[in-house]
Every structure is written in structure tokens, then in C-alpha cells.
Tab-separated table of C-alpha atoms and ligand atoms in Angstrom:
chain	number	residue	atom	x	y	z
A	1	MET	CA	136.854	-27.902	73.600
A	2	ALA	CA	133.662	-29.789	72.656
A	3	ALA	CA	132.655	-29.254	76.286
A	4	LEU	CA	132.231	-25.584	75.431
A	5	LEU	CA	129.475	-26.110	72.831
A	6	PRO	CA	126.732	-26.763	75.419
A	7	ARG	CA	127.402	-23.252	76.758
A	8	LEU	CA	126.689	-21.750	73.335
A	9	ARG	CA	124.150	-24.051	71.717
A	10	TRP	CA	120.910	-22.429	70.559
A	11	PRO	CA	118.073	-22.880	71.559
A	12	ASP	CA	119.201	-24.750	74.714
A	13	VAL	CA	121.079	-21.662	75.872
A	14	GLY	CA	119.544	-18.220	75.428
A	15	PHE	CA	121.472	-14.968	75.171
A	16	ALA	CA	123.063	-13.704	78.372
A	17	ILE	CA	121.752	-10.233	77.514
A	18	LYS	CA	118.295	-8.990	76.611
A	19	PRO	CA	119.028	-8.235	72.941
A	20	ASN	CA	117.385	-5.276	71.256
A	21	ALA	CA	117.385	-7.227	67.965
A	22	VAL	CA	118.098	-10.768	66.806
A	23	TRP	CA	120.303	-11.447	63.786
A	24	ILE	CA	121.070	-14.777	62.103
A	25	GLU	CA	124.016	-15.935	60.043
A	26	VAL	CA	123.486	-18.902	57.708
A	27	GLY	CA	126.512	-21.148	57.091
A	28	ALA	CA	128.942	-19.374	59.406
A	29	GLY	CA	131.913	-21.551	58.342
A	30	SER	CA	134.660	-20.851	60.884
A	31	PHE	CA	132.566	-18.058	62.459
A	32	GLU	CA	134.998	-15.174	61.763
A	33	HIS	CA	132.161	-12.986	60.480
A	34	ALA	CA	129.682	-14.032	63.186
A	35	GLU	CA	132.142	-13.546	66.033
A	36	ALA	CA	133.310	-10.150	64.753
A	37	MET	CA	129.706	-8.996	64.225
A	38	ALA	CA	128.661	-10.129	67.699
A	39	ARG	CA	131.614	-8.380	69.338
A	40	ALA	CA	131.070	-5.165	67.344
A	41	ASN	CA	127.326	-5.114	68.192
A	42	PRO	CA	127.042	-6.075	71.877
A	43	THR	CA	123.361	-5.112	72.198
A	44	ILE	CA	122.124	-7.513	69.523
A	45	GLY	CA	121.815	-11.290	69.775
A	46	LEU	CA	123.381	-13.233	66.916
A	47	ILE	CA	122.580	-16.880	66.191
A	48	ALA	CA	125.157	-18.373	63.832
A	49	CYS	CA	124.128	-21.588	62.041
A	50	GLU	CA	126.644	-24.125	60.804
A	51	VAL	CA	126.287	-27.825	60.012
A	52	PHE	CA	130.022	-28.551	59.574
A	53	GLU	CA	131.566	-29.707	62.865
A	54	ASN	CA	135.083	-28.545	61.969
A	55	GLY	CA	133.801	-25.002	61.471
A	56	ILE	CA	132.225	-25.004	64.926
A	57	ALA	CA	135.474	-26.435	66.318
A	58	SER	CA	137.373	-23.424	64.886
A	59	LEU	CA	135.187	-21.046	66.884
A	60	LEU	CA	135.481	-23.123	70.049
A	61	SER	CA	139.261	-23.286	69.792
A	62	ARG	CA	139.468	-19.501	69.387
A	63	LEU	CA	137.297	-19.034	72.484
A	64	ALA	CA	139.184	-21.664	74.521
A	65	PRO	CA	142.749	-21.794	73.188
A	66	GLY	CA	145.078	-24.542	74.355
A	67	ASP	CA	144.119	-26.202	77.625
A	68	ALA	CA	141.705	-23.504	78.832
A	69	ASP	CA	139.076	-24.907	81.200
A	70	PRO	CA	135.753	-24.698	79.260
A	71	ALA	CA	133.864	-23.895	82.469
A	72	SER	CA	135.920	-20.750	83.069
A	73	VAL	CA	136.083	-19.476	79.462
A	74	ASP	CA	134.257	-16.214	78.777
A	75	VAL	CA	131.771	-16.952	75.994
A	76	PRO	CA	130.313	-13.935	74.169
A	77	ALA	CA	127.022	-13.061	75.875
A	78	ASN	CA	125.290	-12.299	72.576
A	79	LEU	CA	126.589	-15.053	70.250
A	80	ARG	CA	124.958	-18.477	70.055
A	81	VAL	CA	125.604	-21.444	67.761
A	82	TYR	CA	122.882	-23.418	66.002
A	83	PRO	CA	124.732	-26.568	64.910
A	84	ASP	CA	122.122	-27.655	62.393
A	85	ASP	CA	120.284	-26.701	59.211
A	86	ALA	CA	119.582	-22.951	59.183
A	87	ARG	CA	116.426	-23.520	57.138
A	88	ALA	CA	114.853	-25.452	60.026
A	89	LEU	CA	115.677	-22.626	62.444
A	90	LEU	CA	114.221	-19.981	60.132
A	91	ARG	CA	111.027	-21.987	59.667
A	92	SER	CA	110.644	-22.300	63.434
A	93	LEU	CA	110.756	-18.529	64.056
A	94	PRO	CA	107.722	-16.318	64.586
A	95	ASP	CA	106.841	-13.701	61.969
A	96	ARG	CA	109.072	-10.585	61.863
A	97	ALA	CA	111.541	-11.974	64.417
A	98	LEU	CA	114.742	-10.881	62.678
A	99	GLY	CA	116.526	-7.568	62.351
A	100	GLN	CA	119.218	-8.830	59.977
A	101	LEU	CA	120.300	-11.957	58.070
A	102	PHE	CA	123.775	-12.808	56.757
A	103	LEU	CA	124.569	-15.303	54.026
A	104	MET	CA	128.301	-15.142	53.378
A	105	PHE	CA	129.574	-17.242	50.508
A	106	PRO	CA	126.879	-19.917	50.471
A	107	ASP	CA	127.641	-23.277	48.880
A	108	PRO	CA	127.095	-22.442	45.192
A	109	TRP	CA	125.674	-25.727	43.885
A	110	PRO	CA	126.691	-24.619	40.366
A	111	LYS	CA	125.042	-27.489	38.466
A	112	ALA	CA	121.557	-26.575	37.245
A	113	ARG	CA	120.138	-29.862	38.504
A	114	HIS	CA	121.201	-28.887	42.041
A	115	ALA	CA	119.645	-25.407	41.935
A	116	LYS	CA	116.985	-26.506	44.449
A	117	ARG	CA	119.736	-26.823	47.081
A	118	ARG	CA	120.816	-23.175	46.801
A	119	PHE	CA	119.865	-21.150	49.873
A	120	VAL	CA	118.780	-18.252	47.680
A	121	HIS	CA	115.755	-19.778	46.032
A	122	PRO	CA	112.257	-18.478	45.221
A	123	GLU	CA	110.706	-20.720	47.898
A	124	MET	CA	113.266	-19.672	50.504
A	125	ILE	CA	112.684	-15.984	49.734
A	126	HIS	CA	109.133	-16.380	51.085
A	127	ASP	CA	110.376	-18.157	54.226
A	128	VAL	CA	112.989	-15.468	54.864
A	129	ALA	CA	110.569	-12.612	54.110
A	130	ARG	CA	108.134	-13.942	56.708
A	131	VAL	CA	110.665	-13.752	59.558
A	132	MET	CA	112.278	-10.410	58.626
A	133	GLN	CA	111.086	-7.160	60.162
A	134	SER	CA	110.095	-4.383	57.808
A	135	GLY	CA	113.313	-2.533	56.886
A	136	ALA	CA	115.545	-5.463	57.968
A	137	ALA	CA	118.628	-6.126	55.841
A	138	TRP	CA	119.655	-9.390	54.207
A	139	ARG	CA	123.334	-9.345	53.309
A	140	ILE	CA	124.660	-11.832	50.770
A	141	ALA	CA	128.167	-12.377	49.385
A	142	SER	CA	129.213	-14.800	46.660
A	143	ASP	CA	132.294	-15.381	44.541
A	144	ASP	CA	130.677	-17.914	42.232
A	145	PRO	CA	129.606	-16.541	38.803
A	146	THR	CA	126.657	-18.941	38.499
A	147	TYR	CA	125.421	-17.991	41.971
A	148	GLN	CA	125.974	-14.280	41.277
A	149	HIS	CA	123.689	-14.446	38.232
A	150	TRP	CA	121.263	-16.599	40.204
A	151	VAL	CA	121.005	-14.022	43.028
A	152	SER	CA	120.245	-11.268	40.518
A	153	ALA	CA	117.685	-13.422	38.705
A	154	VAL	CA	115.877	-14.672	41.825
A	155	PHE	CA	115.632	-11.232	43.451
A	156	ALA	CA	114.457	-9.692	40.159
A	157	THR	CA	111.309	-11.835	40.262
A	158	GLN	CA	110.139	-11.149	43.835
A	159	HIS	CA	108.514	-8.199	45.637
A	160	ASP	CA	109.463	-8.775	49.290
A	161	PHE	CA	112.943	-7.196	49.132
A	162	ILE	CA	114.531	-4.253	47.375
A	163	MET	CA	118.231	-4.170	46.563
A	164	THR	CA	119.997	-1.363	48.436
A	165	GLN	CA	123.583	-2.282	47.577
A	166	GLN	CA	125.534	-4.312	45.025
A	167	THR	CA	129.288	-3.921	44.939
A	168	THR	CA	132.529	-5.766	44.209
A	169	LYS	CA	134.307	-4.087	47.159
A	170	ARG	CA	133.480	-5.526	50.574
A	171	PRO	CA	131.789	-2.783	52.641
A	172	ASP	CA	133.889	-1.726	55.653
A	173	ASP	CA	131.423	-3.028	58.239
A	174	TRP	CA	131.314	-6.524	56.703
A	175	PRO	CA	133.968	-8.627	58.506
A	176	ALA	CA	136.121	-10.764	56.204
A	177	THR	CA	135.719	-14.547	56.130
A	178	ARG	CA	138.085	-17.418	55.510
A	179	TYR	CA	136.206	-18.492	52.395
A	180	GLU	CA	136.352	-14.986	50.926
A	181	ALA	CA	140.144	-14.884	51.365
A	182	LYS	CA	140.416	-18.250	49.616
A	183	ALA	CA	138.235	-17.057	46.720
A	184	ILE	CA	140.278	-13.885	46.218
A	185	ARG	CA	143.562	-15.861	46.320
A	186	ALA	CA	142.123	-18.113	43.602
A	187	GLY	CA	141.355	-15.046	41.443
A	188	ARG	CA	137.568	-15.012	41.859
A	189	GLN	CA	135.716	-11.693	42.220
A	190	PRO	CA	133.217	-11.611	45.088
A	191	TYR	CA	129.973	-9.642	44.878
A	192	TYR	CA	128.303	-8.170	47.964
A	193	TRP	CA	124.595	-7.339	48.085
A	194	SER	CA	122.233	-5.838	50.626
A	195	PHE	CA	118.506	-6.384	50.260
A	196	GLN	CA	115.960	-4.648	52.435
A	197	ARG	CA	112.650	-6.151	53.521
A	198	VAL	CA	109.927	-3.843	52.240
B	1	LIG	C1	131.307	-22.017	51.277
B	1	LIG	S1	131.164	-22.167	53.004
B	1	LIG	C2	131.315	-20.474	53.549
B	1	LIG	C3	131.575	-20.383	55.034
B	1	LIG	C4	131.663	-18.963	55.615
B	1	LIG	N1	130.407	-18.257	55.480
B	1	LIG	C5	132.776	-18.191	54.980
B	1	LIG	O1	132.486	-17.251	54.209
B	1	LIG	O2	133.961	-18.509	55.243
B	1	LIG	C6	129.429	-22.473	53.222
B	1	LIG	C7	129.093	-22.996	54.606
B	1	LIG	O3	127.699	-23.090	54.768
B	1	LIG	C8	127.396	-24.243	55.541
B	1	LIG	N2	125.985	-24.581	55.249
B	1	LIG	C9	125.483	-24.919	54.045
B	1	LIG	N3	124.163	-25.097	54.117
B	1	LIG	C10	123.814	-24.861	55.421
B	1	LIG	C11	122.574	-24.887	56.118
B	1	LIG	N4	121.423	-25.178	55.489
B	1	LIG	N5	122.572	-24.593	57.439
B	1	LIG	C12	123.729	-24.295	58.079
B	1	LIG	N6	124.941	-24.256	57.463
B	1	LIG	C13	124.983	-24.526	56.145
B	1	LIG	C14	128.416	-25.263	55.070
B	1	LIG	O4	128.627	-26.285	56.021
B	1	LIG	C15	129.645	-24.391	54.882
B	1	LIG	O5	130.441	-24.339	56.054
């Protein structure tokens, strides 16, 4: 199974299509959202970032179930895995490289002294804004009340994005994730936002 990763690892392996846009997912977990998005949008290239090896292993075992020979498995032409810190990838991109960014249920870091580690952060907003095309969407979901207030507060004090959606019902074209299901089972109410690069 691990033998499959070299066939998907960004940036060593480019897309097998010429994508008409590049999207990134930060913290893809078990890659349910990234895989569904890539399959539903075959003309875009999606780079899904995840630092947790077990999450990457979930994707690989879906692509190559059982004893499938990694060399003969069909990997999605437009999905690539960046098995490292998404912030490093974003900082390495040229200006206006991205057509969409997904941040589904980021680690909440609920203690105030850990706020610096939250992906949504005033400094990160500038880094993300630089690589987003004008009109590009940044989708965020969170079930954590501290993070939900934090998202509202951070976006209220910046001018690079406007909020185009905030809802407690997951929009139909947002694939479900494992973490979301866990949050709902535990009685937490997710919020879903879309922000647009101005
Ligand atoms: C709470 S989980 C949510 C996973 C998935 N998005 C879902 O909804 O099921 C957050 C994930 O983000 C990953 N993560 C956190 N910071 C990251 C970073 N800077 N770069 C890449 N992955 C990151 C963690 O390893 C973890 O798997």
C-alpha cells in the first residue's frame, strides 16, 4: 500500500491531466472530501495536504484494497497528496495560483495560548490571500465553538475576503468527512462558511 504513495506524492508527481484550475485541501484527514471533490471535478487538479500517516493510509487502502498490485492500481489523474505541512506548500506557490481552498474541520487548538497554531489566523490570511485568484473561494467548516467564534472574529478584521455563505447545514456540493460525522454523533453543531477572494 505504501508503495502507492510515490505515484501520488506532490510535487514529485504532477497531475496526469492539464488542469484548468488548481485547488488545495488543508488537513485532508482520511481524504473522503478530497477524493470525492477530485472525482466530481475531473478537469481540476486537487492537492490534498495531510501530515498524519494513518490518514494517508486510509486513502491508499481505498485506492488499492486488499492485495491489489500498486503498479496496476488506477490512481485519480487529478488528485495528488502532499504529505507535509500545508503552510509550507502554500508559501511555496506563486501569486494567484489557486482557484479554491478547503479547510474542513481544522484542529481547533481551543486554548487561547495555542491560538497561534490555528490555521485561520491573521498572518495566514495574508499568505492565503496572496495565492488565491480573484473570485476564488475558501471553504471552511468547524464544529468547535471556540474556533467558530475565532473564524468570525478573524475574518471580520481583514479586507482580502468577503463572506458569501455561513450556514449550519452542509451545502449539497460539500462532501461529508469522517470528522464531521464524529462531531455530529457527539452532539456538536458544525458551521460551514464560504469566503471569496476580493
Ligand atoms: C480534525 S482533523 C479533520 C480531518 C478531515 N478534514 C475531516 O474533516 O475528517 C484535522 C486534520 O488536519 C491535519 N493537519 C493539521 N495541521 C496540518 C497542516 N499544517 N498541514 C497538513 N495537515 C494538517 C491533521 O493531521 C488532521 O488530520
